[in-house]
Short mmCIF file of C-alpha atoms and ligand atoms in Angstrom, two decimals:
data_model
loop_
_atom_site.label_atom_id
_atom_site.label_comp_id
_atom_site.label_asym_id
_atom_site.label_seq_id
_atom_site.Cartn_x
_atom_site.Cartn_y
_atom_site.Cartn_z
CA MET B 1 -29.96 -73.60 100.36
CA ASN B 2 -27.52 -76.08 101.87
CA ILE B 3 -25.07 -76.95 99.15
CA GLY B 4 -21.57 -78.24 98.70
CA CYS B 5 -19.55 -80.78 96.91
CA HIS B 6 -17.36 -83.69 97.37
CA LEU B 7 -13.84 -82.78 98.60
CA SER B 8 -10.63 -84.64 99.07
CA ILE B 9 -9.51 -85.31 102.83
CA ALA B 10 -5.73 -85.42 101.63
CA LYS B 11 -5.02 -82.00 103.42
CA GLY B 12 -7.01 -82.83 106.57
CA TYR B 13 -10.42 -82.11 108.13
CA ARG B 14 -10.11 -78.38 108.91
CA ALA B 15 -8.65 -77.93 105.44
CA MET B 16 -11.90 -79.26 103.76
CA GLY B 17 -13.99 -76.82 105.86
CA ASP B 18 -11.92 -73.74 104.61
CA GLN B 19 -12.05 -75.17 100.98
CA ALA B 20 -15.79 -75.44 101.37
CA LEU B 21 -16.30 -71.93 102.41
CA ALA B 22 -13.95 -70.67 99.62
CA LEU B 23 -16.20 -72.56 97.13
CA GLY B 24 -19.37 -70.91 98.50
CA ALA B 25 -20.51 -74.18 100.15
CA ASN B 26 -22.10 -74.64 103.60
CA THR B 27 -21.55 -78.41 103.50
CA PHE B 28 -19.35 -81.02 101.73
CA GLN B 29 -18.74 -84.54 101.48
CA PHE B 30 -15.60 -86.67 101.83
CA PHE B 31 -14.32 -90.21 101.70
CA THR B 32 -13.44 -91.51 105.06
CA ARG B 33 -10.32 -93.10 103.36
CA SER B 34 -9.17 -93.94 100.02
CA PRO B 35 -12.12 -94.98 97.95
CA ARG B 36 -10.48 -98.36 97.33
CA GLY B 37 -10.85 -98.94 101.11
CA GLY B 38 -7.27 -98.71 102.23
CA LYS B 39 -6.19 -97.85 105.93
CA SER B 40 -7.47 -94.64 107.13
CA LYS B 41 -4.86 -92.11 108.35
CA ALA B 42 -5.25 -91.71 112.30
CA ALA B 43 -7.21 -88.51 112.44
CA ASP B 44 -5.58 -85.82 114.37
CA PRO B 45 -7.60 -84.75 117.31
CA ALA B 46 -6.63 -81.25 117.01
CA ASP B 47 -7.59 -81.22 113.25
CA LEU B 48 -10.87 -82.61 113.98
CA ALA B 49 -11.36 -80.07 116.76
CA ALA B 50 -10.58 -77.26 114.26
CA LEU B 51 -13.15 -78.50 111.93
CA ARG B 52 -15.78 -78.80 114.69
CA ALA B 53 -15.05 -75.35 115.61
CA LEU B 54 -15.42 -74.08 112.03
CA LEU B 55 -18.71 -75.98 111.39
CA ALA B 56 -20.27 -74.46 114.51
CA GLU B 57 -19.13 -70.88 113.92
CA ARG B 58 -20.20 -70.82 110.21
CA ARG B 59 -23.21 -72.82 110.66
CA PHE B 60 -22.79 -75.45 108.37
CA ALA B 61 -25.43 -77.82 107.36
CA PRO B 62 -24.56 -81.47 108.10
CA LEU B 63 -21.73 -82.91 106.29
CA VAL B 64 -21.77 -86.47 104.66
CA ALA B 65 -18.90 -88.90 105.32
CA HIS B 66 -18.85 -91.47 102.43
CA ALA B 67 -17.89 -94.99 103.03
CA PRO B 68 -15.25 -96.45 100.43
CA TYR B 69 -17.51 -97.34 97.48
CA THR B 70 -15.58 -100.51 96.94
CA LEU B 71 -17.09 -102.18 100.26
CA ASN B 72 -19.47 -104.64 99.75
CA PRO B 73 -21.60 -105.33 102.95
CA CYS B 74 -23.55 -108.21 101.11
CA ALA B 75 -20.51 -109.88 99.42
CA LYS B 76 -20.70 -113.64 99.06
CA ASP B 77 -17.25 -113.92 100.35
CA GLU B 78 -17.26 -113.74 104.36
CA GLY B 79 -13.85 -112.20 104.74
CA LEU B 80 -15.17 -109.39 102.23
CA ARG B 81 -18.34 -108.85 104.46
CA ASP B 82 -15.94 -108.83 107.65
CA PHE B 83 -13.83 -106.22 105.89
CA ALA B 84 -16.74 -104.05 105.36
CA LEU B 85 -17.96 -104.49 108.92
CA ARG B 86 -14.39 -103.44 110.23
CA VAL B 87 -14.30 -100.45 107.92
CA MET B 88 -17.78 -99.06 108.93
CA ARG B 89 -16.74 -99.67 112.49
CA GLU B 90 -13.81 -97.61 112.21
CA ASP B 91 -15.34 -94.89 110.35
CA LEU B 92 -18.29 -94.73 112.87
CA ALA B 93 -15.74 -94.43 115.85
CA LEU B 94 -14.09 -91.53 113.93
CA LEU B 95 -17.31 -89.90 113.12
CA ALA B 96 -18.30 -89.94 116.79
CA GLN B 97 -15.83 -87.06 116.89
CA LEU B 98 -17.87 -85.14 114.41
CA PRO B 99 -21.36 -85.54 115.78
CA GLY B 100 -24.37 -84.16 114.04
CA ASN B 101 -23.18 -85.37 110.56
CA PHE B 102 -23.90 -88.37 108.30
CA TYR B 103 -22.16 -91.42 107.29
CA ASN B 104 -23.22 -92.68 103.80
CA PHE B 105 -22.70 -96.05 102.26
CA HIS B 106 -23.86 -98.25 99.15
CA PRO B 107 -25.85 -101.08 100.26
CA GLY B 108 -23.81 -103.29 97.98
CA CYS B 109 -24.07 -105.94 95.19
CA HIS B 110 -25.47 -109.42 95.94
CA VAL B 111 -23.29 -110.95 93.30
CA GLY B 112 -25.88 -113.75 92.32
CA GLN B 113 -27.08 -114.71 95.85
CA GLY B 114 -30.14 -112.71 95.20
CA VAL B 115 -31.78 -109.66 96.67
CA GLU B 116 -33.19 -111.54 99.70
CA THR B 117 -29.85 -112.83 100.53
CA GLY B 118 -28.17 -109.53 99.99
CA VAL B 119 -30.67 -107.57 101.93
CA ALA B 120 -30.08 -110.17 104.91
CA TRP B 121 -26.42 -109.55 104.87
CA ILE B 122 -26.63 -106.01 104.95
CA ALA B 123 -29.22 -105.88 107.73
CA ALA B 124 -26.99 -108.15 109.73
CA LEU B 125 -24.20 -105.93 109.33
CA LEU B 126 -26.11 -102.74 110.21
CA ASN B 127 -27.28 -104.57 113.28
CA GLN B 128 -23.68 -105.06 114.43
CA VAL B 129 -22.21 -101.51 113.64
CA LEU B 130 -25.32 -99.24 114.45
CA PRO B 131 -24.78 -99.29 118.27
CA ALA B 132 -21.25 -97.62 117.37
CA ALA B 133 -23.06 -94.69 115.44
CA GLU B 134 -22.81 -92.24 118.31
CA GLY B 135 -24.51 -88.93 117.42
CA CYS B 136 -24.20 -89.72 113.66
CA GLY B 137 -27.01 -90.79 111.09
CA VAL B 138 -26.12 -93.73 108.96
CA LEU B 139 -27.45 -93.49 105.38
CA LEU B 140 -28.30 -95.96 102.82
CA GLU B 141 -27.56 -94.46 99.39
CA THR B 142 -30.32 -95.00 96.66
CA MET B 143 -28.55 -96.61 93.69
CA SER B 144 -29.15 -97.16 89.95
CA GLY B 145 -29.53 -100.89 90.13
CA LYS B 146 -26.93 -101.78 87.76
CA GLY B 147 -25.59 -105.23 87.85
CA SER B 148 -26.66 -106.82 91.05
CA GLU B 149 -26.38 -103.65 93.20
CA ILE B 150 -29.14 -103.63 95.89
CA GLY B 151 -31.00 -100.16 96.59
CA GLY B 152 -32.30 -99.45 92.86
CA ARG B 153 -35.65 -100.02 94.44
CA PHE B 154 -37.08 -97.92 97.37
CA GLU B 155 -38.54 -101.36 98.66
CA GLU B 156 -35.17 -103.01 99.01
CA LEU B 157 -34.13 -100.04 101.33
CA ARG B 158 -37.13 -100.25 103.25
CA GLU B 159 -36.54 -104.08 103.76
CA ILE B 160 -33.17 -103.44 104.98
CA ILE B 161 -34.19 -100.72 107.41
CA SER B 162 -37.14 -102.86 108.77
CA ARG B 163 -34.76 -105.58 109.61
CA VAL B 164 -32.35 -103.57 111.82
CA GLU B 165 -33.38 -103.23 115.49
CA GLY B 166 -33.45 -99.71 116.97
CA ASN B 167 -33.12 -98.28 113.45
CA GLY B 168 -33.73 -94.69 114.53
CA ALA B 169 -30.29 -93.67 113.33
CA LEU B 170 -30.80 -95.11 109.71
CA GLY B 171 -31.74 -92.78 106.91
CA VAL B 172 -31.48 -92.53 103.31
CA CYS B 173 -29.29 -90.31 100.82
CA LEU B 174 -31.04 -89.84 97.59
CA ASP B 175 -28.83 -89.78 94.39
CA THR B 176 -30.51 -87.87 91.78
CA CYS B 177 -28.46 -89.57 88.94
CA HIS B 178 -28.85 -93.05 90.57
CA VAL B 179 -32.64 -92.61 91.10
CA TYR B 180 -33.30 -91.44 87.70
CA SER B 181 -31.31 -94.14 86.10
CA ALA B 182 -33.14 -96.57 88.28
CA GLY B 183 -36.51 -95.48 86.70
CA TYR B 184 -37.93 -93.05 89.00
CA ASP B 185 -38.87 -90.18 86.89
CA LEU B 186 -37.55 -87.10 88.61
CA VAL B 187 -37.96 -84.84 85.48
CA ASN B 188 -41.50 -85.47 84.63
CA ASP B 189 -42.90 -86.56 88.25
CA LEU B 190 -40.87 -85.25 91.01
CA ASP B 191 -44.09 -85.21 93.12
CA GLY B 192 -44.96 -88.75 92.29
CA VAL B 193 -41.32 -90.08 93.19
CA LEU B 194 -41.55 -88.21 96.45
CA THR B 195 -44.92 -89.36 97.13
CA GLU B 196 -43.77 -92.92 96.45
CA PHE B 197 -40.72 -92.54 98.62
CA ASP B 198 -42.75 -91.41 101.47
CA ARG B 199 -45.23 -94.49 100.93
CA VAL B 200 -42.48 -97.12 100.87
CA ILE B 201 -39.80 -95.51 102.99
CA GLY B 202 -41.17 -92.45 104.70
CA LEU B 203 -39.70 -88.91 103.84
CA GLN B 204 -38.66 -88.54 107.59
CA ARG B 205 -35.85 -90.96 106.48
CA LEU B 206 -34.44 -88.72 103.75
CA LYS B 207 -31.51 -86.76 105.18
CA ALA B 208 -29.31 -85.91 102.16
CA VAL B 209 -29.27 -85.63 98.39
CA HIS B 210 -26.33 -86.36 96.02
CA LEU B 211 -27.14 -83.77 93.51
CA ASN B 212 -25.80 -85.06 90.02
CA ASP B 213 -27.15 -84.78 86.39
CA SER B 214 -26.95 -88.12 84.48
CA LEU B 215 -24.98 -88.71 81.43
CA THR B 216 -27.30 -91.65 80.47
CA PRO B 217 -31.21 -91.73 79.76
CA PHE B 218 -33.95 -92.15 82.03
CA ALA B 219 -34.22 -95.75 83.50
CA SER B 220 -30.83 -96.70 81.76
CA ARG B 221 -29.67 -98.47 84.99
CA LYS B 222 -26.44 -96.94 84.50
CA ASP B 223 -24.24 -94.93 87.02
CA ARG B 224 -22.66 -92.01 84.95
CA HIS B 225 -22.63 -88.58 86.60
CA ALA B 226 -22.92 -85.48 84.46
CA LYS B 227 -22.38 -81.79 85.19
CA ILE B 228 -25.32 -79.84 86.43
CA GLY B 229 -27.55 -78.96 83.47
CA GLU B 230 -25.41 -81.20 80.79
CA GLY B 231 -27.27 -84.40 81.34
CA SER B 232 -30.61 -85.98 80.86
CA LEU B 233 -32.18 -84.40 84.16
CA GLY B 234 -31.24 -80.93 83.07
CA LEU B 235 -31.37 -77.78 84.98
CA ASP B 236 -35.00 -77.12 85.39
CA ALA B 237 -35.71 -80.50 86.86
CA ILE B 238 -32.61 -79.89 89.15
CA SER B 239 -34.10 -76.55 90.15
CA ARG B 240 -37.29 -78.27 91.07
CA ILE B 241 -35.36 -80.68 93.32
CA LEU B 242 -33.66 -78.02 95.07
CA PHE B 243 -36.72 -75.90 95.85
CA HIS B 244 -39.10 -78.74 96.57
CA PRO B 245 -40.70 -78.23 99.88
CA ALA B 246 -39.90 -81.89 101.08
CA LEU B 247 -36.26 -81.42 100.20
CA ARG B 248 -35.29 -77.68 100.28
CA ASP B 249 -33.87 -77.92 103.76
CA LEU B 250 -31.57 -80.96 103.35
CA PRO B 251 -27.88 -80.89 102.45
CA PHE B 252 -27.31 -81.14 98.80
CA VAL B 253 -23.80 -82.44 97.68
CA LEU B 254 -22.58 -82.16 94.26
CA GLU B 255 -20.65 -85.52 92.83
CA THR B 256 -20.55 -84.07 89.43
CA PRO B 257 -17.39 -84.63 87.21
CA ASN B 258 -15.56 -81.44 88.35
CA GLU B 259 -12.46 -79.89 89.78
CA LEU B 260 -12.53 -77.19 92.33
CA ASP B 261 -13.31 -74.53 89.81
CA GLY B 262 -16.02 -76.48 88.23
CA TYR B 263 -17.68 -77.00 91.59
CA ARG B 264 -17.37 -73.24 92.65
CA GLU B 265 -19.14 -72.31 89.31
CA GLU B 266 -21.92 -75.17 90.00
CA ILE B 267 -22.44 -73.62 93.47
CA ARG B 268 -22.69 -70.15 92.18
CA LEU B 269 -25.16 -71.30 89.43
CA LEU B 270 -27.28 -73.06 91.86
CA ARG B 271 -27.28 -70.36 94.55
CA GLY B 272 -28.21 -68.08 91.96
CA LEU B 273 -31.59 -70.07 91.02
CA ALA B 274 -34.96 -68.92 92.11
CA PRO B 275 -37.92 -71.09 92.75
CA ALA B 276 -40.00 -71.26 89.51
FE1 FE P 301 -21.99 -92.94 96.43
FE1 FE P 302 -23.87 -90.89 95.05
ZN1 ZN P 303 -22.85 -92.74 91.29
#
């Protein structure tokens, strides 16, 4: 089982790796910079090398670096789109120093321009940044579809991917809270949802899972994460997700409302589960 949680980069790269091990994790996620999209601290090459050594020595599953969630690659304003482009280029240059891991981003909000225009902007941005993704997969996150968010339907992600040239490095990160909120019934029809994912996008594109329970009901189109077993998905459904043959080898990252102690408990709970 490859499981970990979201960690803060405040103490550096190697510190996150040590922290993950102390929590019982063998993967983790981090924001490449403040979620608000501010400047990234120049990464210390020795710190990155120390993390690389730890990842290899302790056989970590791939990590997930998360782009600032305030980026909007399909903003109406050209300045905002340029900002997203610049941040993603910088982030991918950094991740070239952590090869074999993933860079995950939210497709963005079309803010009234319509899905078609939004999809076109996102694909245009990916066509510009993807050549910089050396040795790192770039993942589109499945979203709940709240407001004008793109990525609430698998078809929208397929459309983006299909418009990117040389899209071999593109993949998808499935967020269980988002997908359930978007109206894909992971609780009563997990096989059906994965069959649909395979038909529309292709399961070979699925590279990571954000494992979250949801505070809001099925198909609510909200984005409110809950602790594992304390939301509308529930522990049984989460257990079936963890052990599903199509998913079980992927990195699972918790983004539940927890401090470190809570994450340690959730990781222990999940590692203690057995396939039904
Ligand atoms: Fe996210
Ligand atoms: Fe997520
Ligand atoms: Zn979310």
